[in-house]
PDB file of C-alpha atoms in Angstrom:
ATOM      1  CA  MET A   1     -24.050 -41.713  69.039  1.00 66.00           C
ATOM      2  CA  ALA A   2     -27.259 -40.438  67.174  1.00 60.00           C
ATOM      3  CA  ILE A   3     -30.812 -42.024  66.396  1.00 62.00           C
ATOM      4  CA  ILE A   4     -31.612 -40.834  62.836  1.00 57.00           C
ATOM      5  CA  SER A   5     -35.026 -42.658  63.008  1.00 52.00           C
ATOM      6  CA  ASP A   6     -36.127 -40.586  66.191  1.00 51.00           C
ATOM      7  CA  PHE A   7     -35.936 -37.163  63.797  1.00 47.00           C
ATOM      8  CA  LYS A   8     -38.271 -38.954  61.363  1.00 50.00           C
ATOM      9  CA  GLU A   9     -40.667 -40.652  63.960  1.00 48.00           C
ATOM     10  CA  GLU A  10     -41.344 -37.761  66.603  1.00 45.00           C
ATOM     11  CA  GLU A  11     -43.085 -34.932  66.296  1.00 41.00           C
ATOM     12  CA  ALA A  12     -41.255 -31.598  66.754  1.00 41.00           C
ATOM     13  CA  PRO A  13     -41.824 -29.439  69.740  1.00 44.00           C
ATOM     14  CA  GLN A  14     -45.009 -27.250  69.553  1.00 44.00           C
ATOM     15  CA  GLN A  15     -43.851 -23.727  68.615  1.00 47.00           C
ATOM     16  CA  ALA A  16     -45.939 -20.327  68.650  1.00 48.00           C
ATOM     17  CA  ALA A  17     -47.640 -19.958  65.421  1.00 48.00           C
ATOM     18  CA  ALA A  18     -46.651 -17.257  63.141  1.00 56.00           C
ATOM     19  CA  GLY A  19     -48.991 -16.311  60.393  1.00 63.00           C
ATOM     20  CA  PRO A  20     -47.742 -15.178  56.813  1.00 68.00           C
ATOM     21  CA  GLY A  21     -47.979 -11.425  57.825  1.00 80.00           C
ATOM     22  CA  VAL A  22     -45.794 -11.949  60.928  1.00 82.00           C
ATOM     23  CA  GLU A  23     -43.209 -13.921  59.171  1.00 84.00           C
ATOM     24  CA  GLU A  24     -42.866 -11.178  56.264  1.00 86.00           C
ATOM     25  CA  ALA A  25     -42.393  -8.419  58.926  1.00 85.00           C
ATOM     26  CA  LEU A  26     -39.854 -10.445  60.876  1.00 85.00           C
ATOM     27  CA  VAL A  27     -37.927 -11.155  57.582  1.00 84.00           C
ATOM     28  CA  ALA A  28     -38.219  -7.362  56.674  1.00 85.00           C
ATOM     29  CA  ALA A  29     -36.885  -6.548  60.115  1.00 85.00           C
ATOM     30  CA  LEU A  30     -33.992  -9.321  59.524  1.00 84.00           C
ATOM     31  CA  GLU A  31     -33.039  -7.638  56.442  1.00 86.00           C
ATOM     32  CA  ARG A  32     -33.000  -4.176  57.773  1.00 87.00           C
ATOM     33  CA  SER A  33     -30.926  -5.322  60.856  1.00 83.00           C
ATOM     34  CA  GLY A  34     -28.021  -6.425  58.646  1.00 83.00           C
ATOM     35  CA  GLY A  35     -27.957  -9.957  59.873  1.00 85.00           C
ATOM     36  CA  ALA A  36     -29.144 -12.603  62.230  1.00 86.00           C
ATOM     37  CA  LEU A  37     -27.184 -11.753  65.183  1.00 88.00           C
ATOM     38  CA  PRO A  38     -27.943  -8.018  65.308  1.00 88.00           C
ATOM     39  CA  PHE A  39     -31.663  -8.838  64.652  1.00 87.00           C
ATOM     40  CA  LEU A  40     -31.672 -11.292  67.567  1.00 86.00           C
ATOM     41  CA  GLN A  41     -29.905  -8.707  69.586  1.00 88.00           C
ATOM     42  CA  ALA A  42     -32.729  -6.082  68.950  1.00 86.00           C
ATOM     43  CA  ALA A  43     -35.351  -8.599  69.520  1.00 86.00           C
ATOM     44  CA  ILE A  44     -33.863  -9.380  72.961  1.00 88.00           C
ATOM     45  CA  ASP A  45     -33.594  -5.835  73.631  1.00 87.00           C
ATOM     46  CA  VAL A  46     -37.193  -5.036  72.672  1.00 87.00           C
ATOM     47  CA  ALA A  47     -38.351  -8.073  74.946  1.00 85.00           C
ATOM     48  CA  HIS A  48     -36.068  -6.618  78.007  1.00 85.00           C
ATOM     49  CA  ARG A  49     -37.834  -3.087  77.542  1.00 88.00           C
ATOM     50  CA  ARG A  50     -41.329  -3.879  76.553  1.00 87.00           C
ATOM     51  CA  SER A  51     -41.878  -7.139  78.686  1.00 85.00           C
ATOM     52  CA  GLY A  52     -40.960  -8.665  82.204  1.00 81.00           C
ATOM     53  CA  LEU A  53     -39.416 -11.432  80.332  1.00 85.00           C
ATOM     54  CA  PHE A  54     -35.823 -11.262  81.840  1.00 84.00           C
ATOM     55  CA  ARG A  55     -37.226 -10.743  85.340  1.00 87.00           C
ATOM     56  CA  ASP A  56     -37.719 -14.355  85.062  1.00 87.00           C
ATOM     57  CA  PRO A  57     -34.373 -16.100  86.791  1.00 87.00           C
ATOM     58  CA  SER A  58     -35.077 -19.203  84.154  1.00 88.00           C
ATOM     59  CA  ALA A  59     -35.275 -16.790  81.064  1.00 84.00           C
ATOM     60  CA  VAL A  60     -31.932 -17.166  79.975  1.00 87.00           C
ATOM     61  CA  SER A  61     -31.961 -20.833  80.073  1.00 86.00           C
ATOM     62  CA  LYS A  62     -35.032 -21.098  78.200  1.00 86.00           C
ATOM     63  CA  VAL A  63     -33.640 -18.770  75.528  1.00 86.00           C
ATOM     64  CA  THR A  64     -30.558 -21.109  75.362  1.00 88.00           C
ATOM     65  CA  ALA A  65     -32.727 -24.020  75.245  1.00 85.00           C
ATOM     66  CA  MET A  66     -34.713 -22.553  72.188  1.00 85.00           C
ATOM     67  CA  ALA A  67     -31.327 -21.832  70.315  1.00 85.00           C
ATOM     68  CA  ALA A  68     -29.955 -25.486  71.169  1.00 85.00           C
ATOM     69  CA  ALA A  69     -33.155 -27.267  69.854  1.00 85.00           C
ATOM     70  CA  VAL A  70     -32.695 -25.183  66.638  1.00 84.00           C
ATOM     71  CA  ARG A  71     -28.947 -26.248  66.385  1.00 85.00           C
ATOM     72  CA  ALA A  72     -29.997 -30.023  67.282  1.00 83.00           C
ATOM     73  CA  GLN A  73     -32.299 -29.747  64.142  1.00 85.00           C
ATOM     74  CA  VAL A  74     -29.880 -28.348  61.687  1.00 85.00           C
ATOM     75  CA  GLU A  75     -27.283 -30.914  62.891  1.00 84.00           C
ATOM     76  CA  ALA A  76     -29.858 -34.028  62.416  1.00 84.00           C
ATOM     77  CA  GLU A  77     -30.774 -32.567  59.089  1.00 86.00           C
ATOM     78  CA  GLN A  78     -27.150 -32.573  58.056  1.00 86.00           C
ATOM     79  CA  ARG A  79     -26.723 -35.985  59.434  1.00 85.00           C
ATOM     80  CA  ALA A  80     -29.573 -37.287  57.626  1.00 85.00           C
ATOM     81  CA  ALA A  81     -28.299 -35.703  54.276  1.00 86.00           C
ATOM     82  CA  ARG A  82     -25.006 -37.496  54.649  1.00 86.00           C
ATOM     83  CA  GLU A  83     -26.552 -40.825  55.513  1.00 86.00           C
ATOM     84  CA  ALA A  84     -29.043 -40.347  52.428  1.00 86.00           C
ATOM     85  CA  LYS A  85     -26.062 -39.457  50.274  1.00 86.00           C
ATOM     86  CA  ARG A  86     -23.988 -42.550  51.436  1.00 86.00           C
ATOM     87  CA  LYS A  87     -27.018 -44.963  50.956  1.00 86.00           C
ATOM     88  CA  ALA A  88     -27.504 -43.752  47.453  1.00 85.00           C
ATOM     89  CA  GLU A  89     -23.553 -44.142  46.737  1.00 84.00           C
ATOM     90  CA  GLU A  90     -23.887 -47.757  48.414  1.00 83.00           C
ATOM     91  CA  ALA A  91     -26.703 -48.675  46.141  1.00 84.00           C
ATOM     92  CA  GLU A  92     -25.218 -47.335  43.165  1.00 84.00           C
ATOM     93  CA  ARG A  93     -22.067 -49.285  43.823  1.00 83.00           C
ATOM     94  CA  LYS A  94     -23.757 -52.546  44.664  1.00 83.00           C
ATOM     95  CA  ALA A  95     -25.775 -52.120  41.547  1.00 82.00           C
ATOM     96  CA  ALA A  96     -22.709 -51.716  39.346  1.00 80.00           C
ATOM     97  CA  ALA A  97     -20.919 -54.532  41.078  1.00 80.00           C
ATOM     98  CA  GLU A  98     -23.744 -56.982  40.561  1.00 81.00           C
ATOM     99  CA  ALA A  99     -23.971 -55.921  36.944  1.00 80.00           C
ATOM    100  CA  GLN A 100     -20.366 -56.259  36.119  1.00 78.00           C
ATOM    101  CA  ARG A 101     -20.281 -59.720  37.947  1.00 79.00           C
ATOM    102  CA  ALA A 102     -23.405 -60.782  35.927  1.00 79.00           C
ATOM    103  CA  ALA A 103     -21.727 -59.847  32.946  1.00 77.00           C
ATOM    104  CA  ALA A 104     -18.432 -61.673  33.649  1.00 74.00           C
ATOM    105  CA  GLU A 105     -20.494 -65.065  34.430  1.00 74.00           C
ATOM    106  CA  ALA A 106     -22.379 -64.856  31.379  1.00 73.00           C
ATOM    107  CA  ALA A 107     -19.490 -64.244  29.285  1.00 68.00           C
ATOM    108  CA  THR A 108     -17.674 -67.420  30.687  1.00 65.00           C
ATOM    109  CA  VAL A 109     -20.366 -70.166  31.747  1.00 56.00           C
ATOM    110  CA  GLU A 110     -20.795 -71.374  28.006  1.00 54.00           C
ATOM    111  CA  GLU A 111     -16.805 -72.144  27.804  1.00 53.00           C
ATOM    112  CA  LYS A 112     -16.523 -73.464  31.269  1.00 51.00           C
ATOM    113  CA  PRO A 113     -15.812 -77.185  31.582  1.00 52.00           C
ATOM    114  CA  GLU A 114     -17.488 -79.376  34.201  1.00 48.00           C
ATOM    115  CA  SER A 115     -14.280 -80.158  35.737  1.00 50.00           C
ATOM    116  CA  SER A 116     -13.546 -76.532  36.120  1.00 53.00           C
ATOM    117  CA  VAL A 117     -16.656 -75.997  38.103  1.00 49.00           C
ATOM    118  CA  GLU A 118     -15.685 -78.823  40.578  1.00 52.00           C
ATOM    119  CA  LYS A 119     -12.432 -77.144  40.830  1.00 53.00           C
ATOM    120  CA  ASP A 120     -13.936 -73.751  41.570  1.00 55.00           C
ATOM    121  CA  SER A 121     -15.976 -75.268  44.280  1.00 50.00           C
ATOM    122  CA  MET A 122     -13.005 -76.998  45.913  1.00 53.00           C
ATOM    123  CA  GLU A 123     -11.065 -73.676  45.748  1.00 55.00           C
ATOM    124  CA  VAL A 124     -14.034 -71.675  47.387  1.00 50.00           C
ATOM    125  CA  ASP A 125     -14.164 -74.519  50.266  1.00 47.00           C
ATOM    126  CA  ARG A 126     -10.316 -74.052  50.835  1.00 51.00           C
ATOM    127  CA  LYS A 127     -10.838 -70.303  50.849  1.00 47.00           C
ATOM    128  CA  GLU A 128     -13.480 -70.555  53.491  1.00 48.00           C
ATOM    129  CA  GLU A 129     -11.405 -72.836  55.683  1.00 52.00           C
ATOM    130  CA  GLY A 130     -10.216 -71.418  58.899  1.00 59.00           C
ATOM    131  CA  ASN A 131     -13.092 -68.861  59.425  1.00 72.00           C
ATOM    132  CA  VAL A 132     -11.820 -66.842  56.604  1.00 84.00           C
ATOM    133  CA  ARG A 133     -14.047 -65.908  53.470  1.00 88.00           C
ATOM    134  CA  GLN A 134     -14.178 -64.120  50.210  1.00 89.00           C
ATOM    135  CA  PRO A 135     -15.495 -60.512  50.501  1.00 90.00           C
ATOM    136  CA  ASN A 136     -18.933 -59.536  49.020  1.00 91.00           C
ATOM    137  CA  ALA A 137     -19.098 -56.784  46.629  1.00 87.00           C
ATOM    138  CA  GLY A 138     -18.910 -54.304  49.619  1.00 89.00           C
ATOM    139  CA  ASN A 139     -15.687 -55.614  50.938  1.00 91.00           C
ATOM    140  CA  GLY A 140     -17.451 -57.157  53.811  1.00 93.00           C
ATOM    141  CA  LEU A 141     -19.571 -60.675  54.369  1.00 93.00           C
ATOM    142  CA  ASP A 142     -23.227 -61.624  54.350  1.00 94.00           C
ATOM    143  CA  LEU A 143     -23.740 -63.555  57.523  1.00 93.00           C
ATOM    144  CA  GLU A 144     -26.794 -65.493  58.697  1.00 93.00           C
ATOM    145  CA  LYS A 145     -28.063 -62.495  60.879  1.00 94.00           C
ATOM    146  CA  TYR A 146     -26.585 -59.514  59.314  1.00 96.00           C
ATOM    147  CA  SER A 147     -24.610 -58.089  56.605  1.00 95.00           C
ATOM    148  CA  TRP A 148     -21.968 -55.785  56.497  1.00 95.00           C
ATOM    149  CA  THR A 149     -19.608 -53.663  54.225  1.00 94.00           C
ATOM    150  CA  GLN A 150     -16.940 -51.376  54.487  1.00 92.00           C
ATOM    151  CA  GLN A 151     -14.441 -48.719  53.125  1.00 89.00           C
ATOM    152  CA  LEU A 152     -11.423 -47.463  54.690  1.00 85.00           C
ATOM    153  CA  PRO A 153     -13.186 -44.827  56.899  1.00 89.00           C
ATOM    154  CA  GLU A 154     -16.372 -46.861  58.030  1.00 92.00           C
ATOM    155  CA  VAL A 155     -18.152 -49.946  58.389  1.00 95.00           C
ATOM    156  CA  ASN A 156     -22.115 -50.260  57.053  1.00 95.00           C
ATOM    157  CA  ILE A 157     -24.107 -52.878  58.885  1.00 96.00           C
ATOM    158  CA  THR A 158     -27.658 -54.182  57.639  1.00 96.00           C
ATOM    159  CA  ILE A 159     -29.853 -56.142  59.721  1.00 95.00           C
ATOM    160  CA  PRO A 160     -33.383 -57.372  58.668  1.00 95.00           C
ATOM    161  CA  VAL A 161     -36.115 -56.921  61.230  1.00 94.00           C
ATOM    162  CA  PRO A 162     -39.939 -57.754  61.276  1.00 93.00           C
ATOM    163  CA  GLN A 163     -41.737 -55.272  59.094  1.00 92.00           C
ATOM    164  CA  GLY A 164     -43.018 -52.412  60.816  1.00 91.00           C
ATOM    165  CA  THR A 165     -40.378 -52.124  63.383  1.00 91.00           C
ATOM    166  CA  LYS A 166     -40.042 -48.779  65.243  1.00 91.00           C
ATOM    167  CA  SER A 167     -36.808 -47.206  66.404  1.00 90.00           C
ATOM    168  CA  ARG A 168     -38.266 -47.583  70.134  1.00 91.00           C
ATOM    169  CA  PHE A 169     -38.287 -51.414  69.710  1.00 93.00           C
ATOM    170  CA  VAL A 170     -34.585 -51.312  69.036  1.00 94.00           C
ATOM    171  CA  VAL A 171     -31.822 -51.907  71.874  1.00 95.00           C
ATOM    172  CA  PHE A 172     -28.447 -50.337  70.960  1.00 95.00           C
ATOM    173  CA  ASP A 173     -25.442 -49.840  73.003  1.00 96.00           C
ATOM    174  CA  ILE A 174     -22.283 -48.930  71.604  1.00 95.00           C
ATOM    175  CA  LYS A 175     -18.826 -48.148  73.222  1.00 95.00           C
ATOM    176  CA  LYS A 176     -15.447 -47.716  71.379  1.00 95.00           C
ATOM    177  CA  ASP A 177     -14.835 -51.427  71.530  1.00 96.00           C
ATOM    178  CA  HIS A 178     -18.127 -53.136  72.014  1.00 97.00           C
ATOM    179  CA  LEU A 179     -21.281 -53.289  70.019  1.00 97.00           C
ATOM    180  CA  LYS A 180     -24.798 -54.644  71.147  1.00 96.00           C
ATOM    181  CA  VAL A 181     -27.636 -54.586  68.965  1.00 96.00           C
ATOM    182  CA  GLY A 182     -31.220 -56.280  69.273  1.00 95.00           C
ATOM    183  CA  LEU A 183     -35.058 -55.794  69.753  1.00 94.00           C
ATOM    184  CA  LYS A 184     -36.550 -55.454  73.135  1.00 93.00           C
ATOM    185  CA  GLY A 185     -37.638 -58.879  74.574  1.00 93.00           C
ATOM    186  CA  GLN A 186     -35.395 -60.787  72.486  1.00 94.00           C
ATOM    187  CA  PRO A 187     -31.852 -62.037  72.448  1.00 95.00           C
ATOM    188  CA  PRO A 188     -29.318 -59.765  71.043  1.00 95.00           C
ATOM    189  CA  ILE A 189     -28.490 -60.051  67.240  1.00 95.00           C
ATOM    190  CA  ILE A 190     -25.071 -58.796  67.593  1.00 96.00           C
ATOM    191  CA  ASP A 191     -23.173 -58.761  71.208  1.00 96.00           C
ATOM    192  CA  GLY A 192     -19.508 -58.844  71.291  1.00 96.00           C
ATOM    193  CA  GLU A 193     -16.194 -56.867  71.042  1.00 96.00           C
ATOM    194  CA  LEU A 194     -15.484 -54.908  67.839  1.00 97.00           C
ATOM    195  CA  TYR A 195     -12.580 -55.830  65.756  1.00 96.00           C
ATOM    196  CA  LYS A 196     -11.146 -52.351  66.016  1.00 95.00           C
ATOM    197  CA  PRO A 197     -12.150 -49.353  68.014  1.00 96.00           C
ATOM    198  CA  VAL A 198     -14.656 -46.848  66.670  1.00 96.00           C
ATOM    199  CA  LYS A 199     -15.568 -43.117  67.278  1.00 94.00           C
ATOM    200  CA  VAL A 200     -18.842 -43.590  69.255  1.00 94.00           C
ATOM    201  CA  ASP A 201     -19.757 -40.095  68.462  1.00 92.00           C
ATOM    202  CA  ASP A 202     -19.918 -40.424  64.539  1.00 91.00           C
ATOM    203  CA  CYS A 203     -21.797 -43.717  64.995  1.00 93.00           C
ATOM    204  CA  PHE A 204     -25.529 -43.792  63.628  1.00 93.00           C
ATOM    205  CA  TRP A 205     -28.247 -46.143  63.338  1.00 94.00           C
ATOM    206  CA  SER A 206     -31.866 -45.903  61.523  1.00 92.00           C
ATOM    207  CA  ILE A 207     -34.715 -47.974  60.644  1.00 91.00           C
ATOM    208  CA  GLU A 208     -35.135 -48.017  56.925  1.00 89.00           C
ATOM    209  CA  ASP A 209     -38.803 -48.828  55.448  1.00 87.00           C
ATOM    210  CA  GLY A 210     -39.592 -50.594  58.525  1.00 86.00           C
ATOM    211  CA  LYS A 211     -37.805 -53.728  57.858  1.00 91.00           C
ATOM    212  CA  THR A 212     -34.060 -52.948  57.964  1.00 93.00           C
ATOM    213  CA  LEU A 213     -31.783 -51.863  60.950  1.00 94.00           C
ATOM    214  CA  SER A 214     -28.970 -49.798  59.049  1.00 94.00           C
ATOM    215  CA  ILE A 215     -25.889 -49.154  61.287  1.00 95.00           C
ATOM    216  CA  LEU A 216     -22.853 -46.644  60.415  1.00 95.00           C
ATOM    217  CA  LEU A 217     -19.618 -47.197  62.333  1.00 95.00           C
ATOM    218  CA  THR A 218     -17.014 -44.721  61.898  1.00 94.00           C
ATOM    219  CA  LYS A 219     -13.396 -46.352  62.288  1.00 94.00           C
ATOM    220  CA  HIS A 220     -10.964 -45.028  64.876  1.00 93.00           C
ATOM    221  CA  ASN A 221      -7.960 -45.956  62.534  1.00 90.00           C
ATOM    222  CA  GLN A 222      -9.392 -44.990  58.882  1.00 85.00           C
ATOM    223  CA  MET A 223      -6.326 -46.404  57.107  1.00 83.00           C
ATOM    224  CA  GLU A 224      -6.914 -50.082  57.645  1.00 87.00           C
ATOM    225  CA  TRP A 225      -9.330 -52.855  56.615  1.00 91.00           C
ATOM    226  CA  TRP A 226     -11.486 -54.688  59.135  1.00 94.00           C
ATOM    227  CA  LYS A 227     -11.489 -58.595  58.805  1.00 93.00           C
ATOM    228  CA  SER A 228     -14.949 -58.623  60.841  1.00 95.00           C
ATOM    229  CA  VAL A 229     -17.404 -56.627  62.604  1.00 96.00           C
ATOM    230  CA  ILE A 230     -17.237 -58.672  65.996  1.00 96.00           C
ATOM    231  CA  LYS A 231     -14.118 -60.835  67.051  1.00 94.00           C
ATOM    232  CA  GLY A 232     -14.682 -64.338  66.578  1.00 92.00           C
ATOM    233  CA  ASP A 233     -17.148 -64.023  63.546  1.00 93.00           C
ATOM    234  CA  PRO A 234     -16.387 -65.202  60.084  1.00 93.00           C
ATOM    235  CA  GLU A 235     -13.541 -63.184  58.737  1.00 93.00           C
ATOM    236  CA  VAL A 236     -13.065 -61.501  55.576  1.00 92.00           C
ATOM    237  CA  ASP A 237      -9.763 -62.077  53.372  1.00 89.00           C
ATOM    238  CA  THR A 238      -8.546 -58.564  53.357  1.00 86.00           C
ATOM    239  CA  GLN A 239      -6.046 -59.559  50.540  1.00 82.00           C
ATOM    240  CA  LYS A 240      -9.062 -59.482  48.196  1.00 83.00           C
ATOM    241  CA  VAL A 241     -10.787 -56.123  49.352  1.00 82.00           C
ATOM    242  CA  GLU A 242     -10.686 -53.227  46.974  1.00 76.00           C
ATOM    243  CA  PRO A 243     -11.648 -49.704  47.397  1.00 70.00           C
ATOM    244  CA  GLU A 244     -13.858 -47.992  44.907  1.00 62.00           C
ATOM    245  CA  SER A 245     -12.082 -46.386  42.282  1.00 54.00           C
ATOM    246  CA  SER A 246     -14.118 -43.262  42.724  1.00 45.00           C
ATOM    247  CA  LYS A 247     -13.517 -43.105  46.408  1.00 58.00           C
ATOM    248  CA  LEU A 248      -9.815 -43.343  45.567  1.00 60.00           C
ATOM    249  CA  ALA A 249      -9.776 -40.592  43.236  1.00 62.00           C
ATOM    250  CA  ASP A 250     -11.530 -38.343  45.963  1.00 63.00           C
ATOM    251  CA  LEU A 251      -8.836 -38.842  48.614  1.00 66.00           C
ATOM    252  CA  ASP A 252      -5.877 -36.429  49.014  1.00 70.00           C
ATOM    253  CA  PRO A 253      -2.726 -37.115  47.559  1.00 76.00           C
ATOM    254  CA  GLU A 254      -0.833 -38.307  50.651  1.00 76.00           C
ATOM    255  CA  THR A 255      -3.937 -40.706  51.692  1.00 72.00           C
ATOM    256  CA  ARG A 256      -4.344 -42.117  48.134  1.00 71.00           C
ATOM    257  CA  GLN A 257      -0.539 -42.780  47.952  1.00 76.00           C
ATOM    258  CA  THR A 258      -0.786 -44.945  51.061  1.00 76.00           C
ATOM    259  CA  VAL A 259      -4.008 -46.705  49.870  1.00 71.00           C
ATOM    260  CA  GLU A 260      -2.266 -47.612  46.573  1.00 74.00           C
ATOM    261  CA  LYS A 261       0.748 -48.793  48.599  1.00 79.00           C
ATOM    262  CA  MET A 262      -1.464 -51.034  50.662  1.00 75.00           C
ATOM    263  CA  MET A 263      -3.237 -52.309  47.619  1.00 72.00           C
ATOM    264  CA  PHE A 264       0.143 -53.095  45.845  1.00 74.00           C
ATOM    265  CA  ASP A 265       1.567 -54.897  48.913  1.00 76.00           C
ATOM    266  CA  GLN A 266      -1.810 -57.286  48.921  1.00 71.00           C
ATOM    267  CA  ARG A 267      -1.353 -58.185  45.441  1.00 71.00           C
ATOM    268  CA  GLN A 268       2.390 -58.867  46.106  1.00 75.00           C
ATOM    269  CA  LYS A 269       1.732 -61.202  49.251  1.00 75.00           C
ATOM    270  CA  GLN A 270      -0.948 -63.021  47.247  1.00 66.00           C
ATOM    271  CA  MET A 271       1.583 -63.769  44.438  1.00 74.00           C
ATOM    272  CA  GLY A 272       4.445 -64.861  47.321  1.00 79.00           C
ATOM    273  CA  LEU A 273       6.549 -61.811  46.374  1.00 83.00           C
ATOM    274  CA  PRO A 274       8.095 -59.141  48.448  1.00 85.00           C
ATOM    275  CA  THR A 275       6.302 -56.061  49.452  1.00 84.00           C
ATOM    276  CA  SER A 276       7.256 -52.433  49.280  1.00 83.00           C
ATOM    277  CA  ASP A 277       9.065 -52.268  52.116  1.00 85.00           C
ATOM    278  CA  GLU A 278      10.898 -55.503  51.810  1.00 85.00           C
ATOM    279  CA  MET A 279      12.006 -54.437  48.071  1.00 85.00           C
ATOM    280  CA  GLN A 280      13.316 -51.433  49.389  1.00 85.00           C
ATOM    281  CA  LYS A 281      15.371 -52.859  52.178  1.00 85.00           C
ATOM    282  CA  GLN A 282      16.724 -55.314  49.303  1.00 83.00           C
ATOM    283  CA  GLU A 283      17.752 -52.383  47.358  1.00 85.00           C
ATOM    284  CA  ILE A 284      19.300 -50.689  50.229  1.00 85.00           C
ATOM    285  CA  LEU A 285      21.242 -53.894  50.951  1.00 82.00           C
ATOM    286  CA  LYS A 286      22.163 -54.438  47.426  1.00 83.00           C
ATOM    287  CA  LYS A 287      23.311 -50.763  46.791  1.00 83.00           C
ATOM    288  CA  PHE A 288      25.469 -51.081  49.859  1.00 80.00           C
ATOM    289  CA  MET A 289      27.063 -54.376  48.797  1.00 81.00           C
ATOM    290  CA  SER A 290      27.891 -52.877  45.364  1.00 82.00           C
ATOM    291  CA  GLU A 291      29.441 -49.854  47.238  1.00 81.00           C
ATOM    292  CA  HIS A 292      31.816 -52.260  49.249  1.00 75.00           C
ATOM    293  CA  PRO A 293      32.850 -55.157  47.281  1.00 76.00           C
ATOM    294  CA  GLU A 294      35.809 -55.675  49.874  1.00 72.00           C
ATOM    295  CA  MET A 295      33.280 -57.062  52.343  1.00 71.00           C
ATOM    296  CA  ASP A 296      32.308 -60.401  52.818  1.00 65.00           C
ATOM    297  CA  PHE A 297      28.627 -60.739  52.314  1.00 58.00           C
ATOM    298  CA  SER A 298      28.262 -64.671  51.686  1.00 58.00           C
ATOM    299  CA  ARG A 299      26.194 -65.086  54.756  1.00 54.00           C
ATOM    300  CA  ALA A 300      24.191 -62.020  54.512  1.00 51.00           C
ATOM    301  CA  LYS A 301      20.595 -62.574  53.791  1.00 49.00           C
ATOM    302  CA  LEU A 302      18.156 -60.203  51.871  1.00 47.00           C
ATOM    303  CA  ALA A 303      15.188 -58.964  53.662  1.00 45.00           C
TER     304      ALA A 303
END
């Protein structure tokens, strides 16, 4: 688990200052050496011959620590870029969904009789009965303390926090099947067993604009929809969730086929019709019956 905000708030460790002339000389030497590794090997050889650096037993660990720090910086920049791209895509998707919803409502509001409004209200009540609710535009739910959205690979949680909140004020503890989130000195905002396991090393959080705590959870099983983030919280009706068409087109053929099958089965269940697996079993049984007319199938039941 990584804290993206730390890379934004904390100053980088002090490094030896290198003027423009020194950097240009180093760049020229790098180009002449034929690559980064030969350049580093030459620099280490010079340091060995012209200084007493490697007489110090801790020299190797210090050089290794410098390389590890640069690698950590690269990984942090890559994670931040992925997070920024995800947020931009999510914002674009939400805006498109809201625009589509507003257009649909505007087109039907004048034609809708009062009795249908009352009927819709009763239908919503029935759908939310039993702790199951209609999904929001992101296939998740908007709850009192937090909102969440999801796609097949991941879950995104947004929690409003007081303006000016820093990462050091956040309490964040995640295990593969448990999540605890809150602010220091206050009761946890989220504390419970996750609906399904997650990949802890691929989970991130950050403070956005000093007023929103954003959390990314990477699902362990990336081929199923979550009904909730925490077990016992209100659940989303997974028969109503829909993957983004753009995301669906980006999937490899095998994964896309699996997702499309899941969507088909969800629609079939909504209409009280057999799923693809049930239809396949029916076809197999019908074929067997047609090939063996001499057998008595009067008591046989189709799956």
